[in-house]
Amino acid sequence: MAEITLKALAHSYSSHPVQGSDYAIREMNHIWEQGGAYALLGPSGCGKSTMLNIISGLLQPSNGEILFNRERVNELKPEERNIAQVFQFPVVYDTMTVYDNLAFPLRNIKMPEHNIRSKVHEIADILDLTEQLKRKAKGLSADEKQKVSMGRGLVRDDVTAILFDEPLTVIDPQLKWKLRRKLKQIHEQFNITMVYVTHDQLEASTFADKIAVMFDGQIVQFGTPRELFENPAHTFVGYFIGSPGMNFLDVEFKNGGVNFAGKTLPLSSQLIAKIPADAERIQIGIRPEFVQIWSEPQDGHLDIEIDYCEDLGTYKILTFRFADQVLKARLSEDQPIPTGKAYVSFPQQWLKLYINDYLIEEPA
Amino acid sequence: MNKIENNKAWFLVLPVFLLVAFSAVIPLMTVVNYSVQDIFDPYTRYFVGTEWFRQVMHDPALRGALLRQFIFSFTILAIEIPLGILVALMMPTTGKAASAALILIAIPLLIPWNVVGTIWQIYGRADIGLFGAAMNALGWEYNYASNPTHAWMTVVLIDVWHWTPLVALLCYSGLRAIPEVYYQAARIDKASRWAIFRFIQLPKLSNVLIIGVLLRFMDSFMIYTEPFVLTGGGPGNTTTFLSQSLVKQAVGQFDLGPAAAFSLVYFLVILLVCWLFYTTIMNMQNDKKV
Amino acid sequence: MSLSLKNITRVVDGETWLEDISLELEPGSFNVLLGRTRAGKTSLMRIMAGLDVPSSGQVLMNRVDVTGVSVRERNISMVYQQFINYPNLSVFENIASPLRLARMPEAEIKRRVQETAEMLHIEEFLQRLPLQLSGGQQQRTAMARALVKDSGLILFDEPLVNLDYKLREELRSELRTLFKERNCIAVYATTEPNEALALGGNTAVLHEGQLLQMGPTESVYHKPMNLVTAEMFSEPPINVIKGRVTDTEVTFDDTIHFQLNNELKILTPGDYNFGVRPSHVGLVPHADDDLELPVKVELAEISGSETFLHVNNPHFDLVLHLSGVHEYHVDKEINVYFPTHKLYAFDNEGHLVHSPYRIGV
């Protein structure tokens, strides 16, 4: 079990970094607590694989420190850190059987053979690999190979954390489900710290207790899937989480209220009071799930024009235009789409205010 | 990948076809022709059927040469393959050092074969050769011209010096093709250096090694220039390998018939070995497809 | 241009990669090929393109038999999974390459390239090399090259699979709008049912070299002709439960049963496989005749806005797709409600015999 601390950690791949954009990871402080299941979520190039390799020791950070249980480990090699890592590309030792693959890490530390046997059988059972134990690893399918890779991490008693680098990339969509469930079950059973890197927000949400969203080398928000969904701290989080992402409207601060195309949007006065006079960019965000569509006008309903509707089986996405901006609403499968005039309302509690991309919250 | 059926491409192959026909097929047929005839002079020849074949199979000189040839080929394989792998493992992988290493390693391959023989002939002489003189100074009575064991060792040494770079280069390219992830995973599994070699590098090198073994076996089985230049086949006939025996017979003694017959046998042995290797490679590739 | 495939079969080394596939594609249609890896999507596309010849069957373009015609003579474009661009040509030259081969005048080339680049939002990168661009931009360049030619048939072989989730969503909606105005046939291969649903148009479901069903995407989704199609077209996978129909009721493993309702009365008594979508099983009853099932929670997968609840009882496993966040511990016992009027019924060979009634369909 390990508590992993990042202290003033930064990393640049160039030898003489000058400006912020030279850094793959900008200076950050962060603690991954013991036993948690964490996801590191972000688009390609945001620095998440770099972060993972720094934690496992395959890469040494150019600045700052990384601590395991409060002790500095910058100089420790991966072999010395007791970390297991599962890669994007399933790595198995082709010439060995599945049994030998799973036994390999234990044999390297000279564990007695009978202990190895019980450990391997235990893990093979959890991963549903018991039938394949005698087979040569070369002939397995991609998902079975990934399970073997995971197994090699799990057999070890001394493992403090398991790191996953986009492990489901090469797996068929039908089988991704099964493997995700397996990962969750493993976490519940073993209580090891697990860090899972991905660019798929659904994967991150279903696996992790808490997600760290990375953007441009920084962790912009660290919270539970629910927090990230209901209260995105940064416009990027609003955009990246949820399918489709959050709707954003550029608004003006005029006459003591937030104005958009001649209409004043409802916001609490406490929130409005927090807008600084020199704010560069003011945006209002609301998630498509909370946008409400009506076919009858009522107080507070605003005119819209419907562009088109996509039927995605379990839900529908309505793309509409609200005073020159394109927005989306997510409707349930059975909800009828207005055929003539249509109206929208934005429930006040779901409207979020963003100044220069950061969330302004009401005082508690 | 199947391309659309179209016959125009055959015309492009025709020149090569004709070239191979003239330079290989027709001479080969000539050899077959000679192997079944007794030739006294260009105008007097008699058909003798398989008599030459029977004779060469029982000829002690040729049998001895064949045995020596096999021993030689297996010896150099046993040395060159492990040595080549070792050299490849030690070569730097990036930067200017890598390019420099590649050039250095490749130099022995670029030298004309008879020059190689000549270099070593002088190098190994007890009076003026650096190596020979040094060995004698150290107390070892090294003389490749008179001592059969020393002659053998020298011929093997020449071949190792000359051709290990080929194996090393093949293995080097094979090693470069291994994705970095494998090494990373092995480090995390706390694998020892030996385990990494045995379970990752060696299996991934297997394709390349098969080609290396095939090439080296074929070439060494046909070796002529280096031993001829070094020892002329001596002392006696201790380093007379197969090709040299055949040349002596065909050109020296003008026994075209038996020489032709044995050439065919020689050819068939090599063909058999190649076929064995080819089948092995095909089977290994099919395994991979599973 | 119209495309017609008649009884296409392709056998390679004794293995049947495609078996007796017939398809009719109308001009201006967007067609999705949905199937697992190795189902035959790429093989089929290669035959449409003319890169491979079928072992038997015909390919007709505009009613003309082009089965043996090489790809160079057909007017098609193709976009691949790996972002394939000429690495030493600028983005402008990459997009212009097919036009240059057709010896179009320079002014015309410039105009078309500019127009296509603007459609795909890469006009500011025209002078850069592909390797200097991000993955999404490289794939847009490849798509621009495919679109600039104005071919009658454009093939996409899982083009978005190497891109980020969000980038995929964006490019998908752009593809929809791009193809609305054009009159060419688009064929798009994918393994993900959600992508097929998002793209709309028509879907052909392929499985192990056979064509299972072809039709407008929505109807293939709502009315899968057989069990395999239903399973393929659903993420999370559709719940399948074996049951038996008698004269009066439907039973699942003898303990759980309900009265035959009006819709299911048409089924002749016998054994059936019943399918129910995960989003239709709920934690509260939606209708009076919902069946109450006591189950145990196996796992709750929670994303920010929805929950996938895996439950089981001694007879079967179910997955529920619930909106909102629902937290449950493993092994907790709860009741779920099974909609008896939203069942699909498949016979023992897997053919659809009954699908639920939908309003307005």
Coordinates of N, CA, C and O in Angstrom, one line a residue, chain B residues 62-137:
Chain B
L62 N 37.2 -37.9 -51.5 CA 36.0 -37.1 -51.5 C 35.2 -37.2 -50.2 O 34.7 -36.3 -49.7
R63 N 35.2 -38.5 -49.7 CA 34.5 -38.7 -48.5 C 35.1 -37.9 -47.4 O 34.5 -37.3 -46.5
G64 N 36.4 -38.0 -47.3 CA 37.2 -37.3 -46.3 C 36.9 -35.8 -46.4 O 36.7 -35.1 -45.3
A65 N 36.9 -35.3 -47.6 CA 36.6 -33.9 -47.8 C 35.2 -33.5 -47.3 O 35.0 -32.5 -46.6
L66 N 34.3 -34.4 -47.6 CA 32.9 -34.1 -47.2 C 32.8 -34.1 -45.6 O 32.2 -33.2 -45.1
L67 N 33.5 -35.0 -45.0 CA 33.4 -35.1 -43.5 C 34.0 -33.8 -43.0 O 33.5 -33.1 -42.1
R68 N 35.2 -33.5 -43.5 CA 35.9 -32.2 -43.0 C 35.0 -31.0 -43.2 O 34.9 -30.1 -42.3
Q69 N 34.3 -31.0 -44.3 CA 33.4 -29.9 -44.6 C 32.3 -29.7 -43.6 O 32.1 -28.6 -43.1
F70 N 31.7 -30.9 -43.2 CA 30.6 -30.8 -42.2 C 31.2 -30.3 -40.9 O 30.5 -29.5 -40.2
I71 N 32.3 -30.9 -40.5 CA 32.9 -30.5 -39.2 C 33.2 -29.0 -39.2 O 32.9 -28.3 -38.3
F72 N 33.7 -28.5 -40.3 CA 34.1 -27.1 -40.4 C 32.8 -26.3 -40.3 O 32.8 -25.3 -39.5
S73 N 31.8 -26.6 -41.1 CA 30.6 -25.8 -41.0 C 30.0 -25.7 -39.6 O 29.6 -24.7 -39.1
F74 N 29.9 -26.9 -39.0 CA 29.3 -26.9 -37.7 C 30.1 -26.1 -36.7 O 29.6 -25.5 -35.8
T75 N 31.4 -26.3 -36.8 CA 32.3 -25.5 -35.9 C 32.1 -24.0 -36.0 O 31.9 -23.3 -35.0
I76 N 32.1 -23.6 -37.2 CA 32.0 -22.1 -37.3 C 30.6 -21.6 -36.9 O 30.4 -20.6 -36.3
L77 N 29.6 -22.4 -37.2 CA 28.2 -22.0 -36.7 C 28.2 -21.9 -35.2 O 27.7 -21.0 -34.6
A78 N 28.8 -22.9 -34.5 CA 28.8 -23.0 -33.1 C 29.5 -21.7 -32.5 O 29.2 -21.3 -31.4
I79 N 30.5 -21.2 -33.2 CA 31.2 -20.1 -32.7 C 30.5 -18.8 -33.1 O 30.3 -17.9 -32.3
E80 N 30.2 -18.7 -34.4 CA 29.8 -17.4 -34.9 C 28.4 -16.9 -34.4 O 28.2 -15.8 -34.2
I81 N 27.5 -17.9 -34.3 CA 26.1 -17.5 -33.9 C 26.1 -16.9 -32.5 O 25.7 -15.7 -32.3
P82 N 26.6 -17.6 -31.5 CA 26.6 -16.9 -30.1 C 27.5 -15.7 -30.1 O 27.1 -14.7 -29.5
L83 N 28.6 -15.7 -30.8 CA 29.5 -14.5 -30.8 C 28.8 -13.3 -31.4 O 28.8 -12.2 -30.9
G84 N 28.1 -13.6 -32.5 CA 27.4 -12.5 -33.2 C 26.3 -11.9 -32.3 O 26.1 -10.7 -32.3
I85 N 25.6 -12.8 -31.6 CA 24.5 -12.3 -30.7 C 25.2 -11.4 -29.6 O 24.7 -10.3 -29.3
L86 N 26.3 -11.9 -29.1 CA 26.9 -11.2 -28.0 C 27.4 -9.8 -28.5 O 27.2 -8.8 -27.8
V87 N 28.0 -9.8 -29.7 CA 28.4 -8.5 -30.3 C 27.2 -7.5 -30.5 O 27.3 -6.4 -30.1
A88 N 26.1 -8.1 -31.0 CA 25.0 -7.2 -31.2 C 24.4 -6.7 -29.9 O 24.0 -5.5 -29.9
L89 N 24.5 -7.5 -28.9 CA 23.9 -7.0 -27.6 C 24.8 -5.9 -27.0 O 24.3 -5.0 -26.3
M90 N 26.1 -5.9 -27.4 CA 27.0 -4.9 -26.8 C 27.0 -3.6 -27.6 O 27.6 -2.6 -27.2
M91 N 26.5 -3.6 -28.8 CA 26.6 -2.4 -29.7 C 25.7 -1.3 -29.2 O 24.6 -1.6 -28.8
P92 N 26.2 -0.1 -29.2 CA 25.4 1.0 -28.8 C 24.2 1.2 -29.7 O 24.3 0.8 -30.9
T93 N 23.1 1.8 -29.2 CA 21.9 1.8 -29.9 C 21.5 3.1 -30.5 O 20.8 3.2 -31.5
T94 N 22.1 4.2 -29.9 CA 21.6 5.5 -30.5 C 22.9 6.4 -30.6 O 23.9 6.2 -30.0
G95 N 22.7 7.5 -31.4 CA 23.7 8.5 -31.5 C 24.8 8.2 -32.4 O 24.8 7.2 -33.1
K96 N 25.8 9.0 -32.3 CA 27.0 8.8 -33.2 C 27.7 7.5 -33.0 O 28.3 6.9 -33.9
A97 N 27.7 7.1 -31.7 CA 28.4 5.9 -31.4 C 27.8 4.7 -32.1 O 28.5 3.8 -32.5
A98 N 26.5 4.7 -32.3 CA 25.8 3.6 -33.0 C 26.3 3.6 -34.4 O 26.6 2.5 -34.9
S99 N 26.3 4.7 -35.1 CA 26.8 4.7 -36.5 C 28.2 4.3 -36.6 O 28.6 3.5 -37.5
A100 N 29.1 4.8 -35.7 CA 30.5 4.4 -35.7 C 30.6 2.9 -35.5 O 31.4 2.2 -36.2
A101 N 29.9 2.4 -34.6 CA 30.0 0.9 -34.3 C 29.6 0.1 -35.5 O 30.2 -0.9 -35.9
L102 N 28.5 0.5 -36.2 CA 28.0 -0.2 -37.4 C 29.1 -0.2 -38.4 O 29.3 -1.3 -39.1
I103 N 29.7 0.9 -38.7 CA 30.7 0.9 -39.7 C 31.9 0.0 -39.4 O 32.4 -0.7 -40.2
L104 N 32.4 0.2 -38.1 CA 33.5 -0.7 -37.7 C 33.2 -2.2 -37.9 O 34.0 -2.9 -38.4
I105 N 32.0 -2.5 -37.4 CA 31.7 -3.9 -37.5 C 31.6 -4.4 -38.9 O 31.9 -5.6 -39.3
A106 N 31.1 -3.6 -39.8 CA 30.9 -4.0 -41.2 C 32.2 -4.1 -42.0 O 32.2 -4.8 -43.1
I107 N 33.3 -3.5 -41.5 CA 34.5 -3.5 -42.3 C 35.0 -4.9 -42.8 O 35.3 -5.1 -44.0
P108 N 35.1 -5.9 -41.9 CA 35.6 -7.2 -42.4 C 34.7 -7.7 -43.6 O 35.2 -8.5 -44.4
L109 N 33.4 -7.4 -43.6 CA 32.6 -7.9 -44.7 C 32.9 -7.3 -46.1 O 32.5 -7.9 -47.1
L110 N 33.6 -6.2 -46.0 CA 33.8 -5.5 -47.3 C 35.1 -5.9 -48.0 O 35.3 -5.5 -49.2
I111 N 35.9 -6.7 -47.4 CA 37.2 -7.0 -47.9 C 37.0 -8.2 -48.9 O 36.4 -9.2 -48.6
P112 N 37.6 -8.1 -50.1 CA 37.6 -9.3 -51.0 C 38.1 -10.5 -50.4 O 39.1 -10.5 -49.7
W113 N 37.5 -11.6 -50.7 CA 37.8 -12.9 -50.0 C 39.3 -13.3 -50.1 O 39.8 -13.8 -49.1
N114 N 39.8 -13.2 -51.3 CA 41.2 -13.7 -51.4 C 42.2 -12.7 -50.7 O 43.2 -13.1 -50.2
V115 N 41.8 -11.4 -50.6 CA 42.6 -10.5 -49.8 C 42.5 -10.9 -48.3 O 43.5 -10.8 -47.6
V116 N 41.4 -11.4 -47.9 CA 41.2 -11.8 -46.5 C 42.2 -13.0 -46.3 O 43.0 -13.0 -45.3
G117 N 42.2 -13.9 -47.2 CA 43.1 -15.0 -47.1 C 44.6 -14.6 -47.0 O 45.4 -15.0 -46.2
T118 N 44.9 -13.6 -47.9 CA 46.3 -13.2 -47.9 C 46.7 -12.4 -46.7 O 47.8 -12.6 -46.1
I119 N 45.8 -11.6 -46.2 CA 46.1 -10.9 -44.9 C 46.4 -11.8 -43.8 O 47.5 -11.7 -43.2
W120 N 45.6 -12.9 -43.7 CA 45.9 -13.8 -42.6 C 47.1 -14.7 -42.8 O 47.7 -15.1 -41.9
Q121 N 47.3 -14.9 -44.1 CA 48.5 -15.7 -44.4 C 49.7 -15.0 -43.9 O 50.6 -15.6 -43.3
I122 N 49.8 -13.7 -44.2 CA 51.0 -13.0 -43.7 C 50.9 -12.8 -42.2 O 51.9 -12.9 -41.5
Y123 N 49.7 -12.5 -41.7 CA 49.6 -12.2 -40.3 C 50.0 -13.4 -39.5 O 50.5 -13.2 -38.4
G124 N 49.7 -14.6 -40.0 CA 50.0 -15.7 -39.2 C 51.4 -16.3 -39.3 O 51.8 -17.3 -38.6
R125 N 52.2 -15.7 -40.2 CA 53.5 -16.3 -40.4 C 54.4 -16.1 -39.2 O 54.4 -15.1 -38.6
A126 N 55.1 -17.2 -38.9 CA 55.9 -17.2 -37.7 C 57.0 -16.2 -37.8 O 57.5 -15.7 -36.7
D127 N 57.5 -15.8 -39.0 CA 58.7 -14.9 -39.0 C 58.3 -13.4 -39.1 O 58.7 -12.6 -38.3
I128 N 57.4 -13.1 -40.1 CA 57.1 -11.7 -40.3 C 55.7 -11.3 -39.8 O 55.3 -10.1 -39.8
G129 N 54.8 -12.3 -39.6 CA 53.4 -12.0 -39.2 C 53.3 -11.5 -37.8 O 53.9 -12.2 -36.9
L130 N 52.5 -10.5 -37.5 CA 52.3 -10.0 -36.1 C 51.8 -11.1 -35.2 O 52.3 -11.3 -34.1
F131 N 50.8 -11.7 -35.7 CA 50.2 -12.7 -34.8 C 51.1 -13.9 -34.6 O 51.3 -14.4 -33.5
G132 N 51.6 -14.4 -35.8 CA 52.5 -15.6 -35.7 C 53.7 -15.3 -34.8 O 54.0 -16.1 -33.9
A133 N 54.3 -14.2 -35.0 CA 55.5 -13.9 -34.2 C 55.2 -13.7 -32.8 O 55.9 -14.3 -31.9
A134 N 54.1 -13.1 -32.5 CA 53.7 -12.9 -31.1 C 53.4 -14.2 -30.4 O 53.9 -14.5 -29.3
M135 N 52.7 -15.1 -31.1 CA 52.4 -16.4 -30.5 C 53.7 -17.2 -30.2 O 53.9 -17.8 -29.2
N136 N 54.7 -17.1 -31.2 CA 55.9 -17.8 -31.0 C 56.7 -17.2 -29.8 O 57.3 -17.9 -29.1
A137 N 56.6 -15.9 -29.7 CA 57.4 -15.2 -28.7 C 56.8 -15.6 -27.3 O 57.5 -15.7 -26.3

